[in-house]
Amino acid sequence: ATFEKVCLLAPAIFMAKRYTTLLSLMSPLRHFGVSLTSRNDPDYRACSKTSLGAYHSLLGSSKSLRTLNYPDTAKNKILFMLSEQDELLDVPALKSWSRERNFVLKKIDSGKDCRCAHMVLNEKEVGEVGWNQMNQDIKSFLTSTVER
């Protein structure tokens, strides 16, 4: 399927160096079925653990997305939404990379009580004001006219 526009929330295209290094070092353990315990809110997560195989795939797909040659037609059709305080992402690298490609960037206010700024997918983590702003930004982006 072809999509007119894409919205990515806290995309792990550029992860913080400490995490990519750690996951790369641990990657051979994926062959033994090793998993890492999730730090996400138990009410939110689907599983209590994530396999190193899944993380290995994430690192590979992140690299593929970074090196993909995006056509000019992708300009202003991809929205990246992220929190400046995201502890899992290399926020400056992601911002620079997306601006070079003329992708749209929007800041998510992760809220003062946010436990994990990377988990900006629900109102509980971003607060009512942040959640409403995030929804409005997505709606505006998706309903705006795209130049062809």
Tab-separated table of C-alpha atoms in Angstrom:
chain	number	residue	atom	x	y	z
A	1	ALA	CA	0.000	0.000	0.000
A	2	THR	CA	1.106	3.559	-0.672
A	3	PHE	CA	0.481	6.224	1.921
A	4	GLU	CA	0.057	9.917	1.226
A	5	LYS	CA	1.660	10.875	4.564
A	6	VAL	CA	3.363	9.172	7.491
A	7	CYS	CA	3.468	10.143	11.172
A	8	LEU	CA	6.164	8.588	13.373
A	9	LEU	CA	6.049	8.984	17.155
A	10	ALA	CA	9.444	8.817	18.872
A	11	PRO	CA	10.994	6.835	16.009
A	12	ALA	CA	14.069	4.821	16.968
A	13	ILE	CA	15.970	5.810	13.825
A	14	PHE	CA	18.775	7.317	15.908
A	15	MET	CA	19.082	5.683	19.311
A	16	ALA	CA	21.312	7.070	22.058
A	17	LYS	CA	24.858	5.736	21.687
A	18	ARG	CA	24.849	4.033	25.092
A	19	TYR	CA	21.891	1.891	24.047
A	20	THR	CA	23.137	1.009	20.576
A	21	THR	CA	26.524	0.055	22.022
A	22	LEU	CA	24.989	-2.091	24.758
A	23	LEU	CA	22.541	-3.782	22.386
A	24	SER	CA	25.280	-4.417	19.823
A	25	LEU	CA	27.480	-6.039	22.473
A	26	MET	CA	24.595	-8.180	23.721
A	27	SER	CA	23.363	-9.080	20.227
A	28	PRO	CA	25.111	-12.498	20.011
A	29	LEU	CA	23.029	-13.605	23.014
A	30	ARG	CA	19.901	-13.407	20.847
A	31	HIS	CA	20.754	-16.860	19.531
A	32	PHE	CA	20.146	-18.205	23.048
A	33	GLY	CA	16.719	-16.593	23.400
A	34	VAL	CA	17.846	-13.918	25.876
A	35	SER	CA	15.307	-11.161	26.604
A	36	LEU	CA	15.399	-7.891	28.519
A	37	THR	CA	12.795	-6.994	31.107
A	38	SER	CA	10.587	-4.085	30.042
A	39	ARG	CA	10.709	-0.852	32.027
A	40	ASN	CA	7.392	0.298	30.574
A	41	ASP	CA	4.306	0.767	32.679
A	42	PRO	CA	2.728	-2.706	33.161
A	43	ASP	CA	-0.685	-1.259	32.242
A	44	TYR	CA	0.697	-0.131	28.903
A	45	ARG	CA	3.048	-2.844	27.673
A	46	ALA	CA	2.028	-5.918	25.722
A	47	CYS	CA	4.832	-8.123	27.080
A	48	SER	CA	6.980	-8.077	30.181
A	49	LYS	CA	10.165	-8.735	28.153
A	50	THR	CA	11.630	-7.907	24.737
A	51	SER	CA	13.909	-10.386	23.019
A	52	LEU	CA	17.421	-9.416	21.963
A	53	GLY	CA	16.392	-10.690	18.534
A	54	ALA	CA	13.778	-7.938	18.365
A	55	TYR	CA	16.364	-5.342	19.413
A	56	HIS	CA	18.782	-6.713	16.800
A	57	SER	CA	16.082	-6.235	14.153
A	58	LEU	CA	15.403	-2.729	15.434
A	59	LEU	CA	19.079	-1.778	15.055
A	60	GLY	CA	19.103	-3.158	11.518
A	61	SER	CA	15.938	-1.397	10.442
A	62	SER	CA	17.141	1.851	12.025
A	63	LYS	CA	20.300	1.693	9.933
A	64	SER	CA	18.260	0.963	6.790
A	65	LEU	CA	16.005	3.958	7.401
A	66	ARG	CA	19.006	6.255	7.963
A	67	THR	CA	20.698	5.216	4.727
A	68	LEU	CA	17.603	5.062	2.509
A	69	ASN	CA	17.650	7.523	-0.388
A	70	TYR	CA	14.393	9.418	0.122
A	71	PRO	CA	12.962	10.978	-3.046
A	72	ASP	CA	12.139	14.668	-3.195
A	73	THR	CA	8.490	13.653	-3.214
A	74	ALA	CA	8.876	12.668	0.464
A	75	LYS	CA	9.402	16.309	1.495
A	76	ASN	CA	6.804	17.485	3.977
A	77	LYS	CA	5.072	14.096	3.888
A	78	ILE	CA	6.741	12.544	6.928
A	79	LEU	CA	6.050	13.893	10.409
A	80	PHE	CA	8.403	13.078	13.274
A	81	MET	CA	7.043	13.721	16.746
A	82	LEU	CA	9.365	13.408	19.704
A	83	SER	CA	10.091	14.685	23.156
A	84	GLU	CA	13.266	16.730	23.648
A	85	GLN	CA	13.780	14.687	26.837
A	86	ASP	CA	13.563	11.285	25.117
A	87	GLU	CA	16.098	9.161	26.963
A	88	LEU	CA	16.313	6.403	24.339
A	89	LEU	CA	16.850	8.530	21.226
A	90	ASP	CA	19.724	10.656	19.989
A	91	VAL	CA	17.389	13.635	19.639
A	92	PRO	CA	19.920	16.096	18.085
A	93	ALA	CA	20.923	13.540	15.428
A	94	LEU	CA	17.294	12.710	14.590
A	95	LYS	CA	16.367	16.397	14.363
A	96	SER	CA	19.320	17.206	12.111
A	97	TRP	CA	18.747	14.188	9.876
A	98	SER	CA	15.030	14.901	9.427
A	99	ARG	CA	15.583	18.619	8.725
A	100	GLU	CA	18.133	17.780	6.015
A	101	ARG	CA	15.384	15.802	4.269
A	102	ASN	CA	12.693	18.444	4.782
A	103	PHE	CA	10.609	16.190	6.986
A	104	VAL	CA	8.249	17.840	9.453
A	105	LEU	CA	9.308	17.900	13.108
A	106	LYS	CA	6.987	18.530	16.029
A	107	LYS	CA	7.909	18.599	19.691
A	108	ILE	CA	5.866	16.585	22.154
A	109	ASP	CA	5.658	18.039	25.634
A	110	SER	CA	6.254	14.899	27.668
A	111	GLY	CA	4.837	16.501	30.802
A	112	LYS	CA	6.439	17.229	34.133
A	113	ASP	CA	5.451	13.894	35.701
A	114	CYS	CA	6.502	11.754	32.751
A	115	ARG	CA	8.374	8.605	33.858
A	116	CYS	CA	9.715	7.783	30.412
A	117	ALA	CA	9.812	10.519	27.759
A	118	HIS	CA	10.158	7.907	25.031
A	119	MET	CA	6.698	6.527	25.822
A	120	VAL	CA	4.727	9.457	24.434
A	121	LEU	CA	1.879	7.332	23.181
A	122	ASN	CA	-0.779	7.974	25.763
A	123	GLU	CA	-2.331	10.803	27.745
A	124	LYS	CA	-1.084	9.349	31.025
A	125	GLU	CA	2.543	10.000	30.005
A	126	VAL	CA	2.189	13.386	28.297
A	127	GLY	CA	-0.645	14.884	30.325
A	128	GLU	CA	-3.889	16.350	29.047
A	129	VAL	CA	-2.362	19.519	27.542
A	130	GLY	CA	0.451	17.634	25.799
A	131	TRP	CA	-1.948	14.963	24.570
A	132	ASN	CA	-4.374	17.518	23.123
A	133	GLN	CA	-1.523	19.401	21.421
A	134	MET	CA	-0.088	16.188	19.999
A	135	ASN	CA	-3.459	15.157	18.589
A	136	GLN	CA	-4.001	18.601	17.082
A	137	ASP	CA	-0.540	18.562	15.448
A	138	ILE	CA	-1.168	15.131	13.933
A	139	LYS	CA	-4.615	16.113	12.688
A	140	SER	CA	-3.276	19.332	11.133
A	141	PHE	CA	-0.447	17.459	9.444
A	142	LEU	CA	-2.684	14.710	8.053
A	143	THR	CA	-5.343	17.111	6.761
A	144	SER	CA	-2.947	19.659	5.214
A	145	THR	CA	-2.504	19.797	1.457
A	146	VAL	CA	0.511	17.974	0.038
A	147	GLU	CA	2.436	19.518	-2.843
A	148	ARG	CA	3.017	17.073	-5.682
